């Protein structure tokens, strides 16, 4: 039995990246469907040249509605759902194994997002997202939509690259997501996940004071076991730090310590928080410096944890080593700094 796989995506003004997406998938799927929702650039023409079947529809102000319409145009038993700013980065051969299986589960793919940190440097944050769907599964949610299905979920070896969170790409869509998130919250008041997403949308645009109440509500109302909880806690600590609410951030971290005792991101973020506090209030430096060092050392001791949702690559290795080297250099401790620089270099070479 060889079940067909269709690539299905929605797009609007994606001439920058849609060819990369389609080219990465073309040899591994049986058909490619692009639903264009009002492009004014060359998106449609590029997609057609790449071999996709291009359809057009008015943008419905609802990502689920658009995705479901696109899905309705294929009869393939399996549907690989990507965005135009994504591409198959590795593991495409795993699709061959999927073809031989009955479509009775949702395939979780590792989406490796490239993001800018607060200094503009590039970082990688992987998430496991259901993107290989059996026929009959549809999406729900106006924005940050999710497949509505009780079918089991299974991790696959397929790795998806994603650069839509980079500053240049995000700025092109500034305001759209915020408007849709506010509409979704009006329709579903009290939805913790939507509060988290709205907080994130504001935070990544440096609107920290506006993001904070949404993050706090998501933290209060969200389930402790929610997959997005890890990212929420890191972003909430970061937002409090940017607002110089250091004591509140440390209090939050103390409450979350037990749950995230195996997260390098938690201790990396905690070290950054304590460093900024020491710089803002030098009278606390003697108390905080040992805690800063211990936090980053703990991150290294834990190591990389790519299975943690949105864990940033390097926080358990080269990024923490970089911070520790700079820490010892600032204290005039050349030998310790050199050791950490050497470890950082080794880890980066292994990337």
CSV table of N, CA and C in Angstrom, one decimal, residues 146-247:
chain,number,residue,atom,x,y,z
A,146,UNK,N,-5.0,24.9,15.6
A,146,UNK,CA,-4.5,23.6,15.9
A,146,UNK,C,-5.4,22.6,15.3
A,147,UNK,N,-4.9,21.4,14.8
A,147,UNK,CA,-5.8,20.4,14.3
A,147,UNK,C,-6.7,19.8,15.4
A,148,UNK,N,-7.9,19.7,15.1
A,148,UNK,CA,-8.9,19.2,16.1
A,148,UNK,C,-9.1,17.7,15.9
A,149,UNK,N,-8.4,16.9,16.7
A,149,UNK,CA,-8.4,15.4,16.5
A,149,UNK,C,-8.0,14.7,17.8
A,150,UNK,N,-8.7,13.6,18.1
A,150,UNK,CA,-8.3,12.8,19.2
A,150,UNK,C,-7.4,11.7,18.8
A,151,UNK,N,-7.0,11.6,17.6
A,151,UNK,CA,-6.0,10.6,17.1
A,151,UNK,C,-4.7,10.7,17.9
A,152,UNK,N,-4.0,9.6,18.1
A,152,UNK,CA,-2.7,9.6,18.7
A,152,UNK,C,-1.7,10.5,17.9
A,153,UNK,N,-0.7,11.0,18.6
A,153,UNK,CA,0.3,11.8,18.0
A,153,UNK,C,1.7,11.1,18.1
A,154,UNK,N,2.4,11.2,17.0
A,154,UNK,CA,3.6,10.4,16.9
A,154,UNK,C,4.7,11.3,16.4
A,155,UNK,N,5.9,11.3,17.0
A,155,UNK,CA,7.0,12.1,16.5
A,155,UNK,C,7.6,11.4,15.3
A,156,UNK,N,7.9,12.2,14.3
A,156,UNK,CA,8.6,11.7,13.1
A,156,UNK,C,9.9,12.3,12.9
A,157,UNK,N,10.8,11.8,12.1
A,157,UNK,CA,12.1,12.3,11.9
A,157,UNK,C,12.2,13.5,11.0
A,158,UNK,N,11.1,13.9,10.5
A,158,UNK,CA,11.1,15.0,9.5
A,158,UNK,C,11.3,16.3,10.3
A,159,UNK,N,12.3,17.1,9.8
A,159,UNK,CA,12.7,18.4,10.5
A,159,UNK,C,12.4,19.5,9.5
A,160,UNK,N,11.7,20.5,10.0
A,160,UNK,CA,11.2,21.7,9.3
A,160,UNK,C,12.0,22.9,9.7
A,161,UNK,N,12.6,23.6,8.8
A,161,UNK,CA,13.2,24.9,9.1
A,161,UNK,C,12.1,26.0,9.0
A,162,UNK,N,12.4,27.1,9.7
A,162,UNK,CA,11.4,28.2,9.8
A,162,UNK,C,12.1,29.5,10.1
A,163,UNK,N,12.0,30.5,9.3
A,163,UNK,CA,12.6,31.8,9.5
A,163,UNK,C,11.6,32.9,9.6
A,164,UNK,N,10.3,32.6,9.8
A,164,UNK,CA,9.3,33.6,9.9
A,164,UNK,C,9.3,34.4,11.1
A,165,UNK,N,10.1,34.0,12.2
A,165,UNK,CA,10.2,34.8,13.4
A,165,UNK,C,11.3,35.8,13.4
A,166,UNK,N,12.1,35.8,12.3
A,166,UNK,CA,13.2,36.8,12.3
A,166,UNK,C,12.6,38.2,12.2
A,167,UNK,N,13.3,39.2,12.7
A,167,UNK,CA,12.8,40.5,12.8
A,167,UNK,C,12.3,41.0,11.4
A,168,UNK,N,13.0,40.8,10.3
A,168,UNK,CA,12.6,41.3,9.0
A,168,UNK,C,11.3,40.7,8.5
A,169,UNK,N,11.2,39.4,8.8
A,169,UNK,CA,9.9,38.7,8.4
A,169,UNK,C,8.8,39.1,9.3
A,170,UNK,N,9.0,39.3,10.6
A,170,UNK,CA,7.9,39.6,11.5
A,170,UNK,C,7.4,41.0,11.3
A,171,UNK,N,8.3,41.9,11.0
A,171,UNK,CA,7.8,43.3,10.7
A,171,UNK,C,6.9,43.4,9.6
A,172,UNK,N,7.0,42.5,8.6
A,172,UNK,CA,6.1,42.5,7.4
A,172,UNK,C,4.7,42.2,7.8
A,173,UNK,N,4.5,41.5,8.9
A,173,UNK,CA,3.2,41.1,9.3
A,173,UNK,C,2.7,41.7,10.7
A,174,UNK,N,3.5,42.8,11.0
A,174,UNK,CA,3.2,43.4,12.3
A,174,UNK,C,1.7,43.9,12.3
A,175,UNK,N,1.0,43.7,13.4
A,175,UNK,CA,-0.3,44.2,13.5
A,175,UNK,C,-1.4,43.2,13.1
A,176,UNK,N,-1.1,42.4,12.1
A,176,UNK,CA,-2.1,41.4,11.7
A,176,UNK,C,-2.4,40.4,12.8
A,177,UNK,N,-1.4,39.8,13.3
A,177,UNK,CA,-1.6,38.8,14.3
A,177,UNK,C,-2.3,39.4,15.6
A,178,UNK,N,-1.8,40.6,16.0
A,178,UNK,CA,-2.4,41.2,17.2
A,178,UNK,C,-3.9,41.4,17.0
A,179,UNK,N,-4.3,41.9,15.8
A,179,UNK,CA,-5.7,42.1,15.6
A,179,UNK,C,-6.5,40.8,15.6
A,180,UNK,N,-6.0,39.8,15.0
A,180,UNK,CA,-6.7,38.5,15.0
A,180,UNK,C,-6.7,37.9,16.4
A,181,UNK,N,-5.6,38.0,17.2
A,181,UNK,CA,-5.6,37.5,18.5
A,181,UNK,C,-6.7,38.2,19.4
A,182,UNK,N,-6.8,39.5,19.2
A,182,UNK,CA,-7.8,40.2,20.0
A,182,UNK,C,-9.2,39.8,19.6
A,183,UNK,N,-9.4,39.6,18.3
A,183,UNK,CA,-10.7,39.1,17.9
A,183,UNK,C,-11.0,37.7,18.5
A,184,UNK,N,-10.0,36.8,18.5
A,184,UNK,CA,-10.1,35.5,19.0
A,184,UNK,C,-10.4,35.5,20.5
A,185,UNK,N,-9.8,36.4,21.3
A,185,UNK,CA,-10.0,36.5,22.7
A,185,UNK,C,-11.4,37.0,23.0
A,186,UNK,N,-11.9,37.9,22.1
A,186,UNK,CA,-13.3,38.4,22.3
A,186,UNK,C,-14.3,37.2,22.1
A,187,UNK,N,-13.9,36.3,21.2
A,187,UNK,CA,-14.8,35.2,20.9
A,187,UNK,C,-14.6,34.1,22.0
A,188,UNK,N,-13.4,34.0,22.6
A,188,UNK,CA,-13.1,33.0,23.6
A,188,UNK,C,-12.5,33.6,24.8
A,189,UNK,N,-13.2,34.4,25.5
A,189,UNK,CA,-12.6,35.1,26.7
A,189,UNK,C,-12.1,34.1,27.7
A,190,UNK,N,-10.9,34.4,28.3
A,190,UNK,CA,-10.4,33.5,29.3
A,190,UNK,C,-9.5,32.4,28.7
A,191,UNK,N,-9.3,32.3,27.4
A,191,UNK,CA,-8.5,31.3,26.8
A,191,UNK,C,-7.0,31.6,27.1
A,192,UNK,N,-6.4,30.8,28.0
A,192,UNK,CA,-5.0,31.0,28.4
A,192,UNK,C,-4.0,31.0,27.3
A,193,UNK,N,-4.2,30.1,26.4
A,193,UNK,CA,-3.3,30.0,25.2
A,193,UNK,C,-3.3,31.2,24.4
A,194,UNK,N,-4.5,31.8,24.2
A,194,UNK,CA,-4.6,33.0,23.4
A,194,UNK,C,-3.9,34.2,24.1
A,195,UNK,N,-4.1,34.2,25.5
A,195,UNK,CA,-3.4,35.3,26.3
A,195,UNK,C,-1.9,35.1,26.1
A,196,UNK,N,-1.4,33.9,26.1
A,196,UNK,CA,0.1,33.6,25.9
A,196,UNK,C,0.5,34.1,24.5
A,197,UNK,N,-0.3,33.8,23.5
A,197,UNK,CA,0.1,34.2,22.2
A,197,UNK,C,0.1,35.7,22.0
A,198,UNK,N,-0.9,36.3,22.6
A,198,UNK,CA,-1.0,37.8,22.4
A,198,UNK,C,0.1,38.4,23.2
A,199,UNK,N,0.5,37.9,24.4
A,199,UNK,CA,1.6,38.4,25.1
A,199,UNK,C,2.9,38.3,24.3
A,200,UNK,N,3.1,37.1,23.6
A,200,UNK,CA,4.3,36.9,22.8
A,200,UNK,C,4.3,37.9,21.6
A,201,UNK,N,3.2,38.1,21.0
A,201,UNK,CA,3.1,39.0,19.8
A,201,UNK,C,3.6,40.4,20.2
A,202,UNK,N,3.1,40.8,21.4
A,202,UNK,CA,3.5,42.2,21.9
A,202,UNK,C,5.0,42.2,22.4
A,203,UNK,N,5.4,41.1,23.0
A,203,UNK,CA,6.7,41.1,23.6
A,203,UNK,C,7.8,41.1,22.5
A,204,UNK,N,7.6,40.3,21.4
A,204,UNK,CA,8.6,40.3,20.4
A,204,UNK,C,8.7,41.6,19.6
A,205,UNK,N,7.7,42.5,19.8
A,205,UNK,CA,7.8,43.8,19.2
A,205,UNK,C,8.2,44.9,20.3
A,206,UNK,N,8.8,44.4,21.4
A,206,UNK,CA,9.3,45.2,22.5
A,206,UNK,C,8.2,46.0,23.2
A,207,UNK,N,7.0,45.6,23.2
A,207,UNK,CA,5.9,46.3,23.9
A,207,UNK,C,5.7,45.5,25.2
A,208,UNK,N,6.7,45.6,26.1
A,208,UNK,CA,6.8,44.7,27.2
A,208,UNK,C,5.7,45.1,28.3
A,209,UNK,N,5.4,46.3,28.5
A,209,UNK,CA,4.4,46.7,29.5
A,209,UNK,C,3.0,46.2,29.0
A,210,UNK,N,2.8,46.2,27.7
A,210,UNK,CA,1.5,45.7,27.3
A,210,UNK,C,1.4,44.2,27.3
A,211,UNK,N,2.6,43.5,27.1
A,211,UNK,CA,2.7,42.1,27.1
A,211,UNK,C,2.5,41.5,28.5
A,212,UNK,N,3.0,42.2,29.5
A,212,UNK,CA,3.0,41.6,30.8
A,212,UNK,C,1.6,41.1,31.3
A,213,UNK,N,0.6,41.9,31.3
A,213,UNK,CA,-0.7,41.4,31.9
A,213,UNK,C,-1.2,40.2,31.1
A,214,UNK,N,-1.0,40.1,29.8
A,214,UNK,CA,-1.4,38.9,29.1
A,214,UNK,C,-0.6,37.7,29.5
A,215,UNK,N,0.7,37.8,29.7
A,215,UNK,CA,1.5,36.7,30.2
A,215,UNK,C,1.1,36.3,31.6
A,216,UNK,N,0.8,37.3,32.4
A,216,UNK,CA,0.4,36.9,33.8
A,216,UNK,C,-0.9,36.2,33.8
A,217,UNK,N,-1.9,36.6,32.9
A,217,UNK,CA,-3.1,35.9,32.9
A,217,UNK,C,-3.0,34.5,32.3
A,218,UNK,N,-2.1,34.3,31.3
A,218,UNK,CA,-1.9,33.0,30.8
A,218,UNK,C,-1.2,32.1,31.8
A,219,UNK,N,-0.3,32.7,32.6
A,219,UNK,CA,0.3,31.9,33.7
A,219,UNK,C,-0.7,31.5,34.8
A,220,UNK,N,-1.6,32.4,35.1
A,220,UNK,CA,-2.6,32.1,36.1
A,220,UNK,C,-3.6,31.1,35.7
A,221,UNK,N,-4.1,31.2,34.5
A,221,UNK,CA,-5.2,30.4,34.0
A,221,UNK,C,-4.8,29.1,33.3
A,222,UNK,N,-3.5,29.1,32.8
A,222,UNK,CA,-3.1,28.0,32.0
A,222,UNK,C,-2.8,26.7,32.8
A,223,UNK,N,-3.0,25.6,32.1
A,223,UNK,CA,-2.7,24.3,32.7
A,223,UNK,C,-1.1,24.2,32.9
A,224,UNK,N,-0.8,23.7,34.1
A,224,UNK,CA,0.7,23.5,34.4
A,224,UNK,C,1.4,22.6,33.4
A,225,UNK,N,0.6,21.6,32.8
A,225,UNK,CA,1.2,20.7,31.9
A,225,UNK,C,1.1,21.1,30.5
A,226,UNK,N,0.6,22.3,30.2
A,226,UNK,CA,0.5,22.7,28.8
A,226,UNK,C,1.8,22.7,28.1
A,227,UNK,N,1.9,22.3,26.8
A,227,UNK,CA,3.1,22.2,26.1
A,227,UNK,C,3.8,23.6,26.0
A,228,UNK,N,3.0,24.7,26.0
A,228,UNK,CA,3.6,26.0,25.8
A,228,UNK,C,4.0,26.7,27.1
A,229,UNK,N,3.8,25.9,28.3
A,229,UNK,CA,4.1,26.5,29.6
A,229,UNK,C,5.6,26.8,29.7
A,230,UNK,N,6.5,26.0,29.2
A,230,UNK,CA,7.9,26.2,29.3
A,230,UNK,C,8.3,27.6,28.7
A,231,UNK,N,7.8,27.8,27.5
A,231,UNK,CA,8.1,29.0,26.8
A,231,UNK,C,7.5,30.2,27.5
A,232,UNK,N,6.3,30.1,28.0
A,232,UNK,CA,5.6,31.1,28.7
A,232,UNK,C,6.5,31.6,29.9
A,233,UNK,N,7.0,30.7,30.7
A,233,UNK,CA,7.7,31.0,31.9
A,233,UNK,C,9.0,31.7,31.5
A,234,UNK,N,9.7,31.3,30.5
A,234,UNK,CA,10.9,31.9,30.1
A,234,UNK,C,10.6,33.4,29.6
A,235,UNK,N,9.6,33.5,28.8
A,235,UNK,CA,9.2,34.8,28.3
A,235,UNK,C,8.7,35.8,29.4
A,236,UNK,N,8.0,35.2,30.3
A,236,UNK,CA,7.5,36.0,31.4
A,236,UNK,C,8.7,36.6,32.3
A,237,UNK,N,9.7,35.7,32.6
A,237,UNK,CA,10.8,36.2,33.3
A,237,UNK,C,11.6,37.2,32.5
A,238,UNK,N,11.7,37.0,31.2
A,238,UNK,CA,12.4,38.0,30.3
A,238,UNK,C,11.7,39.3,30.3
A,239,UNK,N,10.3,39.3,30.2
A,239,UNK,CA,9.6,40.5,30.2
A,239,UNK,C,9.7,41.3,31.5
A,240,UNK,N,9.6,40.6,32.6
A,240,UNK,CA,9.8,41.3,33.9
A,240,UNK,C,11.2,41.9,34.0
A,241,UNK,N,12.2,41.2,33.5
A,241,UNK,CA,13.5,41.7,33.5
A,241,UNK,C,13.6,43.0,32.6
A,242,UNK,N,13.0,43.0,31.4
A,242,UNK,CA,13.1,44.2,30.6
A,242,UNK,C,12.3,45.4,31.2
A,243,UNK,N,11.3,45.1,32.1
A,243,UNK,CA,10.6,46.1,32.8
A,243,UNK,C,11.3,46.5,34.1
A,244,UNK,N,12.4,45.9,34.4
A,244,UNK,CA,13.2,46.1,35.6
A,244,UNK,C,12.4,45.7,36.9
A,245,UNK,N,11.5,44.8,36.7
A,245,UNK,CA,10.8,44.3,37.9
A,245,UNK,C,11.5,43.0,38.4
A,246,UNK,N,12.7,43.3,38.9
A,246,UNK,CA,13.6,42.1,39.2
A,246,UNK,C,13.1,41.3,40.3
A,247,UNK,N,12.7,41.9,41.4
A,247,UNK,CA,12.2,41.1,42.5
A,247,UNK,C,11.1,40.2,42.2
